[in-house]
């Protein structure tokens, strides 16, 4: 059963495909070597009989006869010589009959019968000036032996290639099956609710390594969102209990004690204020959900970040004067343009400035700086700061910190800024040395110049 599963794996199939390609190339190379070797051997044999025939033509009759008589010892060997008379009768040399159909002066292959069958001879029949004929031959046995050895070598090599290829394919398939089993088990644990489980990355092939990293990043994001949803549900239930209790109490008092229109109106105004605060909280949550919707990117345009920050500083400057806080605006020369949603960027800047003013005492300072290369926003205050153990948690929704529970707000502002940063593929960092905070919102790159419009910020959260 496992062997059948191995056969269906991509590793086994890829290995078989590679083996088939390599085997076909090897077979073609072997065939080429065989044909080329066979052709070269025959060509060399024919060249030798032609050279030997020319050499015999230059000998005297006596020297020729001596040469042929000396070759009788090789009649059954590799290079027999035969002398025929003008009447085509054999006069000397190996016992080979006259080849009647053979061409004169050109090489050919002569089949000679033997006790064990036939043997092939590379031969050439040459006519002498005396009218006699001389047959020069060379046995093809050596070449046939070489060809047979080549064929056997190629066959055994192909068998070894097939065996090694199949073993390699099984090994690769088993490796793919182990990878798939590990990934499948991890996915099953995740499906059972263990969101902390991650797909294995060690021992994974290169084609799956990138996919597992992307899936693990997706699981990290999913786990974070699930934890946020859980925390949001708990915080909503906790935070809405107080205003809803106030609403119920106010309505009950109005039913019991409101004896005039003015008293009833005052109770209704209190109820309306509490309901509005609840609406603001849910509106903030809806905006965060909208930030995390990637479809919002379709409305991105080029934004003049310098003009946008200048509008935000002008909007909050009266509030800073009222609280006795000095606001400093630092902007380098030249435009600084980014790609994004104007209203969302303005909302992020407004939340950062509002938070800085909220937690900076009278006599303090808030500095708003336009960054370039890469473009970004930096807001620095001289307020109470954030403890080091809370820096990583202040981005969570409804998380306001132990030092800030006496301030107005719902603890959603920095979470909203963080969502806007992720939507714009920007970075949002918060640093604090215990005597103030530094919040930085920075893009990866800027874009070409474009006009901007004046904006009015949403209520800070």
mmCIF file with all atom_site columns, N, CA, C and O in Angstrom, residues 25 112 167 261 304 338 357 359 428 440 444:
data_model
loop_
_atom_site.group_PDB
_atom_site.id
_atom_site.type_symbol
_atom_site.label_atom_id
_atom_site.label_alt_id
_atom_site.label_comp_id
_atom_site.label_asym_id
_atom_site.label_entity_id
_atom_site.label_seq_id
_atom_site.pdbx_PDB_ins_code
_atom_site.Cartn_x
_atom_site.Cartn_y
_atom_site.Cartn_z
_atom_site.occupancy
_atom_site.B_iso_or_equiv
_atom_site.pdbx_formal_charge
_atom_site.auth_seq_id
_atom_site.auth_comp_id
_atom_site.auth_asym_id
_atom_site.auth_atom_id
_atom_site.pdbx_PDB_model_num
ATOM 1  N N  . UNK A 1 25  ? 18.631  9.860   -23.473 1.00 0.00 ? 25  UNK A N  1
ATOM 2  C CA . UNK A 1 25  ? 19.866  10.491  -23.935 1.00 0.00 ? 25  UNK A CA 1
ATOM 3  C C  . UNK A 1 25  ? 21.018  9.483   -23.933 1.00 0.00 ? 25  UNK A C  1
ATOM 4  O O  . UNK A 1 25  ? 21.831  9.447   -24.869 1.00 0.00 ? 25  UNK A O  1
ATOM 5  N N  . UNK A 1 112 ? 32.832  -16.185 -46.373 1.00 0.00 ? 112 UNK A N  1
ATOM 6  C CA . UNK A 1 112 ? 33.508  -17.447 -46.641 1.00 0.00 ? 112 UNK A CA 1
ATOM 7  C C  . UNK A 1 112 ? 32.927  -18.530 -45.743 1.00 0.00 ? 112 UNK A C  1
ATOM 8  O O  . UNK A 1 112 ? 32.885  -18.364 -44.514 1.00 0.00 ? 112 UNK A O  1
ATOM 9  N N  . UNK A 1 167 ? 15.460  2.744   -8.202  1.00 0.00 ? 167 UNK A N  1
ATOM 10 C CA . UNK A 1 167 ? 15.784  2.885   -6.770  1.00 0.00 ? 167 UNK A CA 1
ATOM 11 C C  . UNK A 1 167 ? 15.779  4.362   -6.375  1.00 0.00 ? 167 UNK A C  1
ATOM 12 O O  . UNK A 1 167 ? 15.223  4.745   -5.334  1.00 0.00 ? 167 UNK A O  1
ATOM 13 N N  . UNK A 1 261 ? -40.715 67.950  32.240  1.00 0.00 ? 261 UNK A N  1
ATOM 14 C CA . UNK A 1 261 ? -40.092 67.776  30.929  1.00 0.00 ? 261 UNK A CA 1
ATOM 15 C C  . UNK A 1 261 ? -38.590 68.026  31.002  1.00 0.00 ? 261 UNK A C  1
ATOM 16 O O  . UNK A 1 261 ? -37.790 67.337  30.372  1.00 0.00 ? 261 UNK A O  1
ATOM 17 N N  . UNK A 1 304 ? 0.485   63.991  -0.683  1.00 0.00 ? 304 UNK A N  1
ATOM 18 C CA . UNK A 1 304 ? 1.537   64.895  -0.222  1.00 0.00 ? 304 UNK A CA 1
ATOM 19 C C  . UNK A 1 304 ? 1.579   64.817  1.297   1.00 0.00 ? 304 UNK A C  1
ATOM 20 O O  . UNK A 1 304 ? 0.762   65.416  1.995   1.00 0.00 ? 304 UNK A O  1
ATOM 21 N N  . UNK A 1 338 ? 3.772   60.000  -0.909  1.00 0.00 ? 338 UNK A N  1
ATOM 22 C CA . UNK A 1 338 ? 3.650   58.563  -0.681  1.00 0.00 ? 338 UNK A CA 1
ATOM 23 C C  . UNK A 1 338 ? 2.388   58.074  -1.370  1.00 0.00 ? 338 UNK A C  1
ATOM 24 O O  . UNK A 1 338 ? 1.528   58.863  -1.775  1.00 0.00 ? 338 UNK A O  1
ATOM 25 N N  . UNK A 1 357 ? -0.549  64.598  22.802  1.00 0.00 ? 357 UNK A N  1
ATOM 26 C CA . UNK A 1 357 ? -1.101  65.712  23.584  1.00 0.00 ? 357 UNK A CA 1
ATOM 27 C C  . UNK A 1 357 ? -1.813  65.217  24.832  1.00 0.00 ? 357 UNK A C  1
ATOM 28 O O  . UNK A 1 357 ? -1.769  65.858  25.891  1.00 0.00 ? 357 UNK A O  1
ATOM 29 N N  . UNK A 1 359 ? -1.192  62.615  26.760  1.00 0.00 ? 359 UNK A N  1
ATOM 30 C CA . UNK A 1 359 ? -0.356  62.113  27.842  1.00 0.00 ? 359 UNK A CA 1
ATOM 31 C C  . UNK A 1 359 ? 0.866   62.984  28.109  1.00 0.00 ? 359 UNK A C  1
ATOM 32 O O  . UNK A 1 359 ? 1.807   62.550  28.762  1.00 0.00 ? 359 UNK A O  1
ATOM 33 N N  . UNK A 1 428 ? 5.213   50.581  11.702  1.00 0.00 ? 428 UNK A N  1
ATOM 34 C CA . UNK A 1 428 ? 4.776   51.425  12.810  1.00 0.00 ? 428 UNK A CA 1
ATOM 35 C C  . UNK A 1 428 ? 5.520   50.973  14.055  1.00 0.00 ? 428 UNK A C  1
ATOM 36 O O  . UNK A 1 428 ? 5.357   49.838  14.505  1.00 0.00 ? 428 UNK A O  1
ATOM 37 N N  . UNK A 1 440 ? 6.764   56.215  15.264  1.00 0.00 ? 440 UNK A N  1
ATOM 38 C CA . UNK A 1 440 ? 7.235   56.401  13.898  1.00 0.00 ? 440 UNK A CA 1
ATOM 39 C C  . UNK A 1 440 ? 6.387   55.564  12.942  1.00 0.00 ? 440 UNK A C  1
ATOM 40 O O  . UNK A 1 440 ? 6.181   54.371  13.158  1.00 0.00 ? 440 UNK A O  1
ATOM 41 N N  . UNK A 1 444 ? 8.091   52.466  2.736   1.00 0.00 ? 444 UNK A N  1
ATOM 42 C CA . UNK A 1 444 ? 9.307   51.896  2.154   1.00 0.00 ? 444 UNK A CA 1
ATOM 43 C C  . UNK A 1 444 ? 9.868   52.790  1.061   1.00 0.00 ? 444 UNK A C  1
ATOM 44 O O  . UNK A 1 444 ? 11.066  52.822  0.832   1.00 0.00 ? 444 UNK A O  1
#
